[in-house]
mmCIF file of C-alpha atoms in Angstrom:
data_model
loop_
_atom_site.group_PDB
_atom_site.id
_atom_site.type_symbol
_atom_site.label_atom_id
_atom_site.label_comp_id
_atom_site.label_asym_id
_atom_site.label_seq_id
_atom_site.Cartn_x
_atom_site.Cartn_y
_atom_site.Cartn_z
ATOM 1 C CA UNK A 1389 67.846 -45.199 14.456
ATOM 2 C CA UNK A 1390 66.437 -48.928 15.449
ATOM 3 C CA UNK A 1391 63.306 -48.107 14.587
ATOM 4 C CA UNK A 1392 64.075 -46.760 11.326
ATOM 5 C CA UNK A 1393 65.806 -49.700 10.379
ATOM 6 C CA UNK A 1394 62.819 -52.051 11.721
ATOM 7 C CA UNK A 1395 61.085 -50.108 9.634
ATOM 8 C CA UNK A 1396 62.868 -50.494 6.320
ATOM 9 C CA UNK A 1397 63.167 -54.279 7.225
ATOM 10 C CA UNK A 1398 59.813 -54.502 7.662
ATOM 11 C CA UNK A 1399 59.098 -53.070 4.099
ATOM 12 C CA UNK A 1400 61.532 -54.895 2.190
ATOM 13 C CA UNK A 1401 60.544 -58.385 3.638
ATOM 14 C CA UNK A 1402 56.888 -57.677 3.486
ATOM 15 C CA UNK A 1403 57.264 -57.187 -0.283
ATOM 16 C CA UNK A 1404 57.434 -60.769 -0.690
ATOM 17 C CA UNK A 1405 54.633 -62.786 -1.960
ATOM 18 C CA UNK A 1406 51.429 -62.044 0.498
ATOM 19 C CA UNK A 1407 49.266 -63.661 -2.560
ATOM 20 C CA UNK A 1408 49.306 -66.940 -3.394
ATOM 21 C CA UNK A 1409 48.100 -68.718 -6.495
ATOM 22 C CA UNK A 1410 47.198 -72.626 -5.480
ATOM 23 C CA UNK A 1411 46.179 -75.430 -7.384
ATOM 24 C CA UNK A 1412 45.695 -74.008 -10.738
ATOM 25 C CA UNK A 1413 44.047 -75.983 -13.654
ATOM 26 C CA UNK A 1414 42.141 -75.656 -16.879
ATOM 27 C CA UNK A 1415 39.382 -78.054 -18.467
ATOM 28 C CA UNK A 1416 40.146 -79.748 -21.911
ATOM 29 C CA UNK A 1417 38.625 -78.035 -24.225
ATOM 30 C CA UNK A 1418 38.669 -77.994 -28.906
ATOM 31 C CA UNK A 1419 40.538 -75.495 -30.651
ATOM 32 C CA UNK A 1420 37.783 -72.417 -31.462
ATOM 33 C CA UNK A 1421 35.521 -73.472 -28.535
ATOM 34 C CA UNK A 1422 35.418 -72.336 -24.795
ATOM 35 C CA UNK A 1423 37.286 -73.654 -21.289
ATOM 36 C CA UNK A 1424 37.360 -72.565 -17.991
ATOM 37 C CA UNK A 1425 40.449 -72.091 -15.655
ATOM 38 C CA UNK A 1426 40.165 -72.272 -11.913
ATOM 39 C CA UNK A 1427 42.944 -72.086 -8.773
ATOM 40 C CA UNK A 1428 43.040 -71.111 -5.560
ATOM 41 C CA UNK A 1429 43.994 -67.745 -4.343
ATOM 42 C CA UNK A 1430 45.144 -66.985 -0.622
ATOM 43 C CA UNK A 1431 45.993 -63.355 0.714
ATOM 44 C CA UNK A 1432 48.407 -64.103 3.613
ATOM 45 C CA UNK A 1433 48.572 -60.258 3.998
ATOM 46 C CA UNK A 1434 46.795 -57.910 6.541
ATOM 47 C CA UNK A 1435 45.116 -56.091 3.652
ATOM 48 C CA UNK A 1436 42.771 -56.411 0.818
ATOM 49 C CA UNK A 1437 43.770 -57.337 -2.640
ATOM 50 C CA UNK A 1438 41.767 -57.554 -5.951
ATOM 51 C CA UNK A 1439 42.428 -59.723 -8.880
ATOM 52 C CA UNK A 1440 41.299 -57.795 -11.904
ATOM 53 C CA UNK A 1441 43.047 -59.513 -15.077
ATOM 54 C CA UNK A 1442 43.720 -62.416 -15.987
ATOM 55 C CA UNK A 1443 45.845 -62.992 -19.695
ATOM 56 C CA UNK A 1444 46.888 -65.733 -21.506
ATOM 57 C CA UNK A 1445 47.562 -66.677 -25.389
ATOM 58 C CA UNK A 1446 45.906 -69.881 -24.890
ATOM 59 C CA UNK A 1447 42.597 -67.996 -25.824
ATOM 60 C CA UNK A 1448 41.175 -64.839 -27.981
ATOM 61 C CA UNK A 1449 39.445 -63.443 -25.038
ATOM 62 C CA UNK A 1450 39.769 -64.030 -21.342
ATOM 63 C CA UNK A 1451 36.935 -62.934 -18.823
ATOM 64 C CA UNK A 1452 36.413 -63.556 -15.238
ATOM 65 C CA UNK A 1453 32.740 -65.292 -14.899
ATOM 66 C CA UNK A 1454 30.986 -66.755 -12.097
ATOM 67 C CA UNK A 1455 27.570 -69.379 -12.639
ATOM 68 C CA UNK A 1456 24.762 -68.851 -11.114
ATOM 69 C CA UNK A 1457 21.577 -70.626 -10.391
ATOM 70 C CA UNK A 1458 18.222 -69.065 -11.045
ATOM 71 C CA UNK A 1459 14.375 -71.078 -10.532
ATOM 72 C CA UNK A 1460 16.855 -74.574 -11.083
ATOM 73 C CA UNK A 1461 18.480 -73.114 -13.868
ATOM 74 C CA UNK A 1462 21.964 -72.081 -14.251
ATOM 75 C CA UNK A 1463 23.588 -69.056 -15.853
ATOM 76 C CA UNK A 1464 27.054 -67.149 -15.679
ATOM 77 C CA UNK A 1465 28.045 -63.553 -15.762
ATOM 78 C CA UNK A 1466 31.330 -61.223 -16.282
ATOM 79 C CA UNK A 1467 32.944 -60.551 -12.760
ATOM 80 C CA UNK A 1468 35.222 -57.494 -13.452
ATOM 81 C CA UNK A 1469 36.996 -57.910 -10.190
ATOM 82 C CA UNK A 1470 37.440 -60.160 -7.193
ATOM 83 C CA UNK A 1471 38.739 -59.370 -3.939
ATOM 84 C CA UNK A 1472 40.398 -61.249 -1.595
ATOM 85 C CA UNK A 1473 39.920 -60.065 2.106
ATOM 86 C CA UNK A 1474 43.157 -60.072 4.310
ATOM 87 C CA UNK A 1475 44.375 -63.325 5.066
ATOM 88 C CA UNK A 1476 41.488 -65.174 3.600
ATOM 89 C CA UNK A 1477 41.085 -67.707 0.481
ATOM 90 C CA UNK A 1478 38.931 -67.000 -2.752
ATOM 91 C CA UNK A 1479 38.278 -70.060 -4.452
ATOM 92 C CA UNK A 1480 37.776 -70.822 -8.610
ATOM 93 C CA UNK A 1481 35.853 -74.284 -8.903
ATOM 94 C CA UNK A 1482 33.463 -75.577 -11.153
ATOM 95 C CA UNK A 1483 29.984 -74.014 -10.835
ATOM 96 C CA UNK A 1484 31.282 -70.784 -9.058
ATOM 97 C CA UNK A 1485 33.994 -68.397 -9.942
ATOM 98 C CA UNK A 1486 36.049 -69.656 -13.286
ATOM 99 C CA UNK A 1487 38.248 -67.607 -15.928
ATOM 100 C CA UNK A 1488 36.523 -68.136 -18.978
ATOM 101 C CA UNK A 1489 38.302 -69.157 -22.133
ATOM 102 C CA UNK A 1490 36.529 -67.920 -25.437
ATOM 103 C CA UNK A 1491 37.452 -69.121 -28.372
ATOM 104 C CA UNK A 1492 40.837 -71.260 -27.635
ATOM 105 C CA UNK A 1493 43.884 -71.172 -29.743
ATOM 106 C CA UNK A 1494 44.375 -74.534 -29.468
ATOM 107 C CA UNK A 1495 43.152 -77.736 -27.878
ATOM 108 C CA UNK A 1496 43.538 -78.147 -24.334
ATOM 109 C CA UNK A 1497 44.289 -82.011 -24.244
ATOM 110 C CA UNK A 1498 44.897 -83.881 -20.423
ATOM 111 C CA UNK A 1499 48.752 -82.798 -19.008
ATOM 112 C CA UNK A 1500 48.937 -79.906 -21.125
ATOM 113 C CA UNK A 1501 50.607 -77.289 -18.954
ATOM 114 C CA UNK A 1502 49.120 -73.125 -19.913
ATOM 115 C CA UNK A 1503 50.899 -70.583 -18.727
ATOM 116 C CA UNK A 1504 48.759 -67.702 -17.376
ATOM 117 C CA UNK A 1505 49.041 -63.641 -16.068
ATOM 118 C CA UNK A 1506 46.907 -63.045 -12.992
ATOM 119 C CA UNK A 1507 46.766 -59.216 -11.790
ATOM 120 C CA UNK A 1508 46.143 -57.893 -8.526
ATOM 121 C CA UNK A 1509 45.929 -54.017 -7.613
ATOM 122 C CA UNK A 1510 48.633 -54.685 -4.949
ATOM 123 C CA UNK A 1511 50.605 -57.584 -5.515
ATOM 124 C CA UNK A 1512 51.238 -57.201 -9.218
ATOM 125 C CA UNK A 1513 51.671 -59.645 -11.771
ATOM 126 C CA UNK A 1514 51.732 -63.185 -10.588
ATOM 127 C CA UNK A 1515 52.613 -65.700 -13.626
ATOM 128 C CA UNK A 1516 50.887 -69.421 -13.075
ATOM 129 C CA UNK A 1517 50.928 -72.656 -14.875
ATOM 130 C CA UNK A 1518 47.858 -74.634 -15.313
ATOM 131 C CA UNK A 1519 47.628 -78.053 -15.292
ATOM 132 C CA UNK A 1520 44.814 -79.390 -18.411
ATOM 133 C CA UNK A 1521 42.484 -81.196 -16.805
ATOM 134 C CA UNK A 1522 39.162 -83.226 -17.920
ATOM 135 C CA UNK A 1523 36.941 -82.573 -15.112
ATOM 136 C CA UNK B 1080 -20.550 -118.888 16.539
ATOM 137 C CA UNK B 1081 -17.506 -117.953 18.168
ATOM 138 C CA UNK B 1082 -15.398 -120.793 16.000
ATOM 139 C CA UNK B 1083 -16.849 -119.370 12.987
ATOM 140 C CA UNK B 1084 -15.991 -115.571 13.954
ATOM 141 C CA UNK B 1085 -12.507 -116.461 14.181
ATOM 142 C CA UNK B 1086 -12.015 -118.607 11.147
ATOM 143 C CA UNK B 1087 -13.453 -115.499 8.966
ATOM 144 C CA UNK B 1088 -10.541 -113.030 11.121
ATOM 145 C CA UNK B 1089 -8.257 -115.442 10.197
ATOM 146 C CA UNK B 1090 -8.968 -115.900 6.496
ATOM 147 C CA UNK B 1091 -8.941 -111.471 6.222
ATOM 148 C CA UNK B 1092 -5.680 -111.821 8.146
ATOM 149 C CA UNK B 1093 -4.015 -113.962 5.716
ATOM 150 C CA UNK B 1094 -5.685 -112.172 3.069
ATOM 151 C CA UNK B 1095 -3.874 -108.913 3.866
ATOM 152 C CA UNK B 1096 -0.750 -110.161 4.856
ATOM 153 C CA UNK B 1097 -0.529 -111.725 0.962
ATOM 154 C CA UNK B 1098 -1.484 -108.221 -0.423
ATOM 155 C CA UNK B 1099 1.019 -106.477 2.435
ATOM 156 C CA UNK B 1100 3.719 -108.613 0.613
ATOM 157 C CA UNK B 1101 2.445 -108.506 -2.687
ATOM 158 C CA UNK B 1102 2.891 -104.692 -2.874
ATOM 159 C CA UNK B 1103 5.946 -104.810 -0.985
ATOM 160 C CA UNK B 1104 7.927 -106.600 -3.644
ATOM 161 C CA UNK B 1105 6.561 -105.089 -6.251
ATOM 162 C CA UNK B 1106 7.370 -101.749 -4.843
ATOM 163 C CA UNK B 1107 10.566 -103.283 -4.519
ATOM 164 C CA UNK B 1108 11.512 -104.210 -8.017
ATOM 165 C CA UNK B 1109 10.473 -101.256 -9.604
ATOM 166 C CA UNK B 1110 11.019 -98.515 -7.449
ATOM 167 C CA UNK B 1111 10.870 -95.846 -10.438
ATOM 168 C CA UNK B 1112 7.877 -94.244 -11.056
ATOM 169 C CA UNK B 1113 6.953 -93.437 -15.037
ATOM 170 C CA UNK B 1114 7.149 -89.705 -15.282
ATOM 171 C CA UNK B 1115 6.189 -89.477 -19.076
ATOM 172 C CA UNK B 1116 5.909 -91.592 -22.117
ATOM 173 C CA UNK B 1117 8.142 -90.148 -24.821
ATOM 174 C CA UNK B 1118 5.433 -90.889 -27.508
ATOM 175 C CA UNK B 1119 6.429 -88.896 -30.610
ATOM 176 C CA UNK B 1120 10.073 -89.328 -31.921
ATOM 177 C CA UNK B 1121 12.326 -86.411 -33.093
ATOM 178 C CA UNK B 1122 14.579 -86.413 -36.520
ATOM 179 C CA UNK B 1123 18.138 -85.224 -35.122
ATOM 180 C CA UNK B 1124 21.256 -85.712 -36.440
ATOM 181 C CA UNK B 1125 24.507 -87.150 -34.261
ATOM 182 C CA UNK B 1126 28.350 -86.103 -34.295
ATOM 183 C CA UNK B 1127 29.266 -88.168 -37.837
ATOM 184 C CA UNK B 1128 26.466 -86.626 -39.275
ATOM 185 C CA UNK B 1129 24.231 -89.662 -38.963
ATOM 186 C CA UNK B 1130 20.312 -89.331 -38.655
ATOM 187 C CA UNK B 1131 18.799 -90.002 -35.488
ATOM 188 C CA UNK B 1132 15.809 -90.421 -34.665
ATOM 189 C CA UNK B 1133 14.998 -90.189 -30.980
ATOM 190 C CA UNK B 1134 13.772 -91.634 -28.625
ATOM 191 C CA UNK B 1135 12.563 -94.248 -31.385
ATOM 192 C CA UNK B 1136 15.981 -95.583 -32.162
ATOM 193 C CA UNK B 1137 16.800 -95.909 -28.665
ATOM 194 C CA UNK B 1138 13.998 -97.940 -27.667
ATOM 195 C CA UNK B 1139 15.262 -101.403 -26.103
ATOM 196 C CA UNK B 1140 18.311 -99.777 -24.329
ATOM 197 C CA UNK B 1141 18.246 -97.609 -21.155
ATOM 198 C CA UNK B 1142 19.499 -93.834 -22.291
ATOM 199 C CA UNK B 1143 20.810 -91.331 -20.006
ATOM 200 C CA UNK B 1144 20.399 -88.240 -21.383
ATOM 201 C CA UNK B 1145 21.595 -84.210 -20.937
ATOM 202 C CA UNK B 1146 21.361 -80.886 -22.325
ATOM 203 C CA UNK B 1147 24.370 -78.982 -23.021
ATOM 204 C CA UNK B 1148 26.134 -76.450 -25.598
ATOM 205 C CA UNK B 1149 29.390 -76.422 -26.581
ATOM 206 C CA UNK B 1150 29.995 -72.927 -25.664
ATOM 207 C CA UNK B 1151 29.543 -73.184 -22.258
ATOM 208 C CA UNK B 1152 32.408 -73.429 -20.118
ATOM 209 C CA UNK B 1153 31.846 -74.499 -16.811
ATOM 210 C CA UNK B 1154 28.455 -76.075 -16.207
ATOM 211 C CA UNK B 1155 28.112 -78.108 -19.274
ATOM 212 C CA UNK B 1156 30.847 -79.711 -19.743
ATOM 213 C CA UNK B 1157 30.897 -80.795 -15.874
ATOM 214 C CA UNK B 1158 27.397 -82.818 -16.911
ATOM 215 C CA UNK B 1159 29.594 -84.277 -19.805
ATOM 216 C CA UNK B 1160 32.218 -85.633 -17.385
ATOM 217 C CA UNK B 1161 29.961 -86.988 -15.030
ATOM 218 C CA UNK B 1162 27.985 -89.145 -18.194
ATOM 219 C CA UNK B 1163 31.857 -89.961 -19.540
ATOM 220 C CA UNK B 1164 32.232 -91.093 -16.077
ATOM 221 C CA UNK B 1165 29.172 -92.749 -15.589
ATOM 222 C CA UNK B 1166 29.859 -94.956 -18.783
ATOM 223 C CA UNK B 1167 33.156 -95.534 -17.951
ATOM 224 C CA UNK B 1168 31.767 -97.265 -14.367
ATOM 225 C CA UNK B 1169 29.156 -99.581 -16.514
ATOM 226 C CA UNK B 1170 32.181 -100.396 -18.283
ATOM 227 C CA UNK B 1171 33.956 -101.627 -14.953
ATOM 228 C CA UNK B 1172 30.651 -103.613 -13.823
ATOM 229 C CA UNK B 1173 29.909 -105.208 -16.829
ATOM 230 C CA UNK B 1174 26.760 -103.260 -17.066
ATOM 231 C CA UNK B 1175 25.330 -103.231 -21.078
ATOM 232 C CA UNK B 1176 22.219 -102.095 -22.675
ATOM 233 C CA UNK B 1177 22.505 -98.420 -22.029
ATOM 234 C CA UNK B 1178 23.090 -95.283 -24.353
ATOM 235 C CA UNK B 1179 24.467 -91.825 -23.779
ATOM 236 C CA UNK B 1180 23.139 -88.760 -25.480
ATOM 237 C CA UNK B 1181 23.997 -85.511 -24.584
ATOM 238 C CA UNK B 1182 21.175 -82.821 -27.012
ATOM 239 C CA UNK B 1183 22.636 -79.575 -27.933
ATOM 240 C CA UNK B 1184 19.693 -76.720 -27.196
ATOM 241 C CA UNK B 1185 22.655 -74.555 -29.519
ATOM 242 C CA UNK B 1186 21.747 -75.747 -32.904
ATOM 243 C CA UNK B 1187 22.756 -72.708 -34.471
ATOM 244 C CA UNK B 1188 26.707 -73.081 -32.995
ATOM 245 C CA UNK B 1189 26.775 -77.337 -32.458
ATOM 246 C CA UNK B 1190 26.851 -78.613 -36.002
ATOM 247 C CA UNK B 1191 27.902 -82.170 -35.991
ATOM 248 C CA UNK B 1192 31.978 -81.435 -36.722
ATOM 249 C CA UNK B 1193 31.579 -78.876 -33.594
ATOM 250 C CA UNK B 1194 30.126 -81.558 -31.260
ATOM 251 C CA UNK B 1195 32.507 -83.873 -32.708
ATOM 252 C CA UNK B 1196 35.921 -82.170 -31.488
ATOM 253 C CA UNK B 1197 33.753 -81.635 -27.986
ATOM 254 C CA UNK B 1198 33.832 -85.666 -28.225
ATOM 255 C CA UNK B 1199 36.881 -86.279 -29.325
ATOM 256 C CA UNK B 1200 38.932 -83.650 -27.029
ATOM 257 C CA UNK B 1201 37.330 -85.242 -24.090
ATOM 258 C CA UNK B 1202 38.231 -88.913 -25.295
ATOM 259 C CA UNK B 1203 34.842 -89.784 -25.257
ATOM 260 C CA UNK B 1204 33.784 -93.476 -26.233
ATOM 261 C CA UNK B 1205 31.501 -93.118 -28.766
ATOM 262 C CA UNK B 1206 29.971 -96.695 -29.122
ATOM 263 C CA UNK B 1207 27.508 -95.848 -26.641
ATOM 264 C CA UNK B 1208 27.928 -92.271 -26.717
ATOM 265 C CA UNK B 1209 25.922 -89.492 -28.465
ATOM 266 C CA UNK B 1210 25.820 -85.913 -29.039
ATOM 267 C CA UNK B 1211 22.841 -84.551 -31.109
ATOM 268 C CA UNK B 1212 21.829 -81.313 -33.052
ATOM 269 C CA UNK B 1213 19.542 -80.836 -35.956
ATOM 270 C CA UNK B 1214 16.702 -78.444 -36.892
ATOM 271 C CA UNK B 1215 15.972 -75.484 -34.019
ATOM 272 C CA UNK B 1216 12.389 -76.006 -33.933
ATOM 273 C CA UNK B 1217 12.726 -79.567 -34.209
ATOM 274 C CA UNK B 1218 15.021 -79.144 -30.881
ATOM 275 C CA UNK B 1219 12.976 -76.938 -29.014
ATOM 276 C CA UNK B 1220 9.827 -79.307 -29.830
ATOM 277 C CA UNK B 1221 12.243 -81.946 -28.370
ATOM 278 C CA UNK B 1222 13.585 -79.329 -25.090
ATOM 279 C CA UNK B 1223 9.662 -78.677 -23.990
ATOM 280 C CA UNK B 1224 8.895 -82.223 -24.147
ATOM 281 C CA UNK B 1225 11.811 -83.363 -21.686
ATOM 282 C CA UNK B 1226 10.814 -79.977 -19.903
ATOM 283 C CA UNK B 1227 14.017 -78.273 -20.768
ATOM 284 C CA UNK B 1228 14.397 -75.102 -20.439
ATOM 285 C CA UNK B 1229 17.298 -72.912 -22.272
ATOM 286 C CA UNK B 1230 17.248 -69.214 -22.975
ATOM 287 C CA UNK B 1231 19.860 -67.134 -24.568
ATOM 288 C CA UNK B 1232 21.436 -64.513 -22.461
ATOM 289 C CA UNK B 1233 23.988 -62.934 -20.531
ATOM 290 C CA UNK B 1234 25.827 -61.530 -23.989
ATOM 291 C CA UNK B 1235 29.968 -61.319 -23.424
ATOM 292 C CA UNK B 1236 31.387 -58.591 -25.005
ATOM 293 C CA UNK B 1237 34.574 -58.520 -26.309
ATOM 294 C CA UNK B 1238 37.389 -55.800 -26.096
ATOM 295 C CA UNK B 1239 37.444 -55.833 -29.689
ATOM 296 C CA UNK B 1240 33.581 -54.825 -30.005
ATOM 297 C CA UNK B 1241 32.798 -58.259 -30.881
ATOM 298 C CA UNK B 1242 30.425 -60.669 -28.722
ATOM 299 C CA UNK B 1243 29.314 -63.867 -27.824
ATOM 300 C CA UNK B 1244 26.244 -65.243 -26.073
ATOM 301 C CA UNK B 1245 25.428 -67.845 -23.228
ATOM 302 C CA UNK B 1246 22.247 -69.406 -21.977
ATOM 303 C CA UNK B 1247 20.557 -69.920 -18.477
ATOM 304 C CA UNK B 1248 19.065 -73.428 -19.114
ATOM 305 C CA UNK B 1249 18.316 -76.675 -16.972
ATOM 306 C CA UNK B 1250 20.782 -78.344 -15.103
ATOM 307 C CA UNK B 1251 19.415 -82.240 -16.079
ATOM 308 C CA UNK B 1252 20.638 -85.492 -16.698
ATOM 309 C CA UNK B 1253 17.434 -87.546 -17.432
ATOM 310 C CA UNK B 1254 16.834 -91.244 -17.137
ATOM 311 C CA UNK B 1255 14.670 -93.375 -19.804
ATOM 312 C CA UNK B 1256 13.481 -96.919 -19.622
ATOM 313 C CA UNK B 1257 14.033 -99.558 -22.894
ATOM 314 C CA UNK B 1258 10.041 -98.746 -23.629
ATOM 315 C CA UNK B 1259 11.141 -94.983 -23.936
ATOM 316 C CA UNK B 1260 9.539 -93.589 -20.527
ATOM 317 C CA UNK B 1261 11.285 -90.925 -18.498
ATOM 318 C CA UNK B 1262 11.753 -92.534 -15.295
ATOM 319 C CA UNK B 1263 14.183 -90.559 -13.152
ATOM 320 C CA UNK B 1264 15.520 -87.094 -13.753
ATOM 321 C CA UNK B 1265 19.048 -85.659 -11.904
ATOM 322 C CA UNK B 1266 20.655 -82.565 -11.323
ATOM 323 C CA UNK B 1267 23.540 -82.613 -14.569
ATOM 324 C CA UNK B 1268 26.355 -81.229 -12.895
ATOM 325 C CA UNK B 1269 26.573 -82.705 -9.972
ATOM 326 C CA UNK B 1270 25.456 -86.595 -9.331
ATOM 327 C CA UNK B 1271 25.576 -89.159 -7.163
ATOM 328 C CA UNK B 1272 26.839 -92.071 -9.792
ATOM 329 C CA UNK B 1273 25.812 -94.787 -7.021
ATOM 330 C CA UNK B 1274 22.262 -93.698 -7.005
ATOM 331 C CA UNK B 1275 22.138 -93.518 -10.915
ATOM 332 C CA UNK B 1276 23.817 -97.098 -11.700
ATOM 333 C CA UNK B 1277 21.275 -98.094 -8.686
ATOM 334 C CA UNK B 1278 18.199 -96.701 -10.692
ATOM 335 C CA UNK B 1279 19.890 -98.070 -14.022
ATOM 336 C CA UNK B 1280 19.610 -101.947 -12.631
ATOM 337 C CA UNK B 1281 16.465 -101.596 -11.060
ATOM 338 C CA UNK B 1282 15.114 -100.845 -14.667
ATOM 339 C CA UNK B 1283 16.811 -103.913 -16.326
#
């Protein structure tokens, strides 16, 4: 009878939030151009997550990218998921991982706060606001 | 004999020591090597529409220069910071006599109102500040000259059907002296603004 109840303890309270979104912030960026939004994301949980969405209406389309350098050039590409190893941290930052914003709604002016959807295979929806920044 | 011997040691002594310091100070004050002579000049146009002709209406300032396209999200517009930065520091120390261009290698997507809400959303000072697009062949002339390299690729498609395109180009922020010589070139998205306001005295 303990045990059982450990055990739907256990479940319950590890149902809180194992994935944390840190630091989250988007570049300044014109109405109809691009931007690029970039956080931190921590799994504090003993198993493997993936983000595999991100949504927002700031933009018309919203991709995961990451750059890369080639012969001293540099490039990007789609990234159709990322995952985040058990208690480790993936990290968006300029000229690496980044959400790319095509074609923004508006313009993304300094303080501006964006709300944002980020979706991971196990812990759901996790809803983030981004600070406009112009680095 | 033996006087003699040693006056002449003497004299080639001297004589060295002179040219020792001689090249020592004038490795000193110019520490910049000319990399190329920009010798023909481009017809562009700038954000307000404005003709420019470069490097040829730039000659007599010191121009720090980058490649970028509005499109690009992450890269580019890091290299646009840093120069916004950069002129915000020669600001601070009083520093005058230099010009900012950044040269779109996207003519086809950076017409001049394009590049001027990339300016203006990014509260760029455009006294001193540039962005320039024109004719594509006219740019590309321009690209292979400052050995620029930008290629169309890595096509996004949207969930809609539609697309978009990026390029794989050079990561450059390039240095030019008041006689319009390249004289430094640095990696665009990330710099070292010390070493750059360093290189931008030693030329003035």
């Amino acid at each position: 009878m303990l045990l059982l109840i450990i055990a739907f303890v256990s479940v319950f309270v590890s149902t809180g939030n194992k994935v944390e979104v840190k630091d989250a912030w988007v570049r300044t960026g014109a109405a109809g151009l691009n931007s690029a939004l970039y956080f931190k994301i921590n799994n504090n949980s003993e198993n493997p997550d993936t983000l595999y969405k991100v949504t927002s209406n700031i933009a018309q389309h919203i991709q995961m990218h990451e750059t890369y350098k080639k012969n001293d050039m540099m490039g990007m590409r789609e990234v159709k998921s990322i995952i985040i190893q058990p208690n480790s941290s993936v990290e968006f930052k300029p000229g690496s991982y980044h959400v790319m914003l095509m074609d923004l709604n508006k313009d993304l002016k300094e303080k501006d706060e964006i709300n944002f959807i980020l979706y991971f295979k196990s812990e759901g929806d996790v809803n983030i606001k981004a600070i406009v920044r112009s680095n | 004999m033996n006087h003699s011997y040693s006056g002449n040691s003497s004299k080639y002594f001297i004589f060295f020591i002179i040219v020792f310091i001689f090249i020592f100070f004038e490795s000193c004050s110019n520490n910049l090597p000319v990399k190329k002579s920009l010798r023909t000049s481009f017809e562009l146009i700038n954000q307000d529409s404005s003709k420019i002709s470069f490097p040829d209406d730039f000659k007599g300032d010191i121009t720090v220069m980058s490649f970028m396209y509005t499109n690009c999200p992450d890269v580019c517009p890091m290299t646009t910071n840093n120069l916004r930065m950069l002129q915000e520091q020669l600001k601070k120390d009083d520093i005058k006599g230099v010009q900012f261009v950044e040269l779109s290698f996207d003519p086809d997507r950076d017409t001049p109102p394009i590049l001027k809400k990339y300016a203006d959303v990014r509260s760029i000072d455009e006294k001193n500040f540039q962005l320039l697009t024109g004719n594509k062949k006219v740019i590309d002339s321009l690209l292979k000259v400052m050995n620029i390299y930008a290629i169309p690729s890595d096509t996004i498609n949207y969930d809609n059907g539609g697309f978009t395109y990026s390029f794989i180009h050079t990561d450059r922020i390039t240095l030019i002296d008041k006689e319009s010589r390249i004289r430094k070139e640095y990696k665009g998205s990330i710099v070292d603004e010390k070493e750059i306001i360093k290189d931008i005295e030693s030329l003035d």
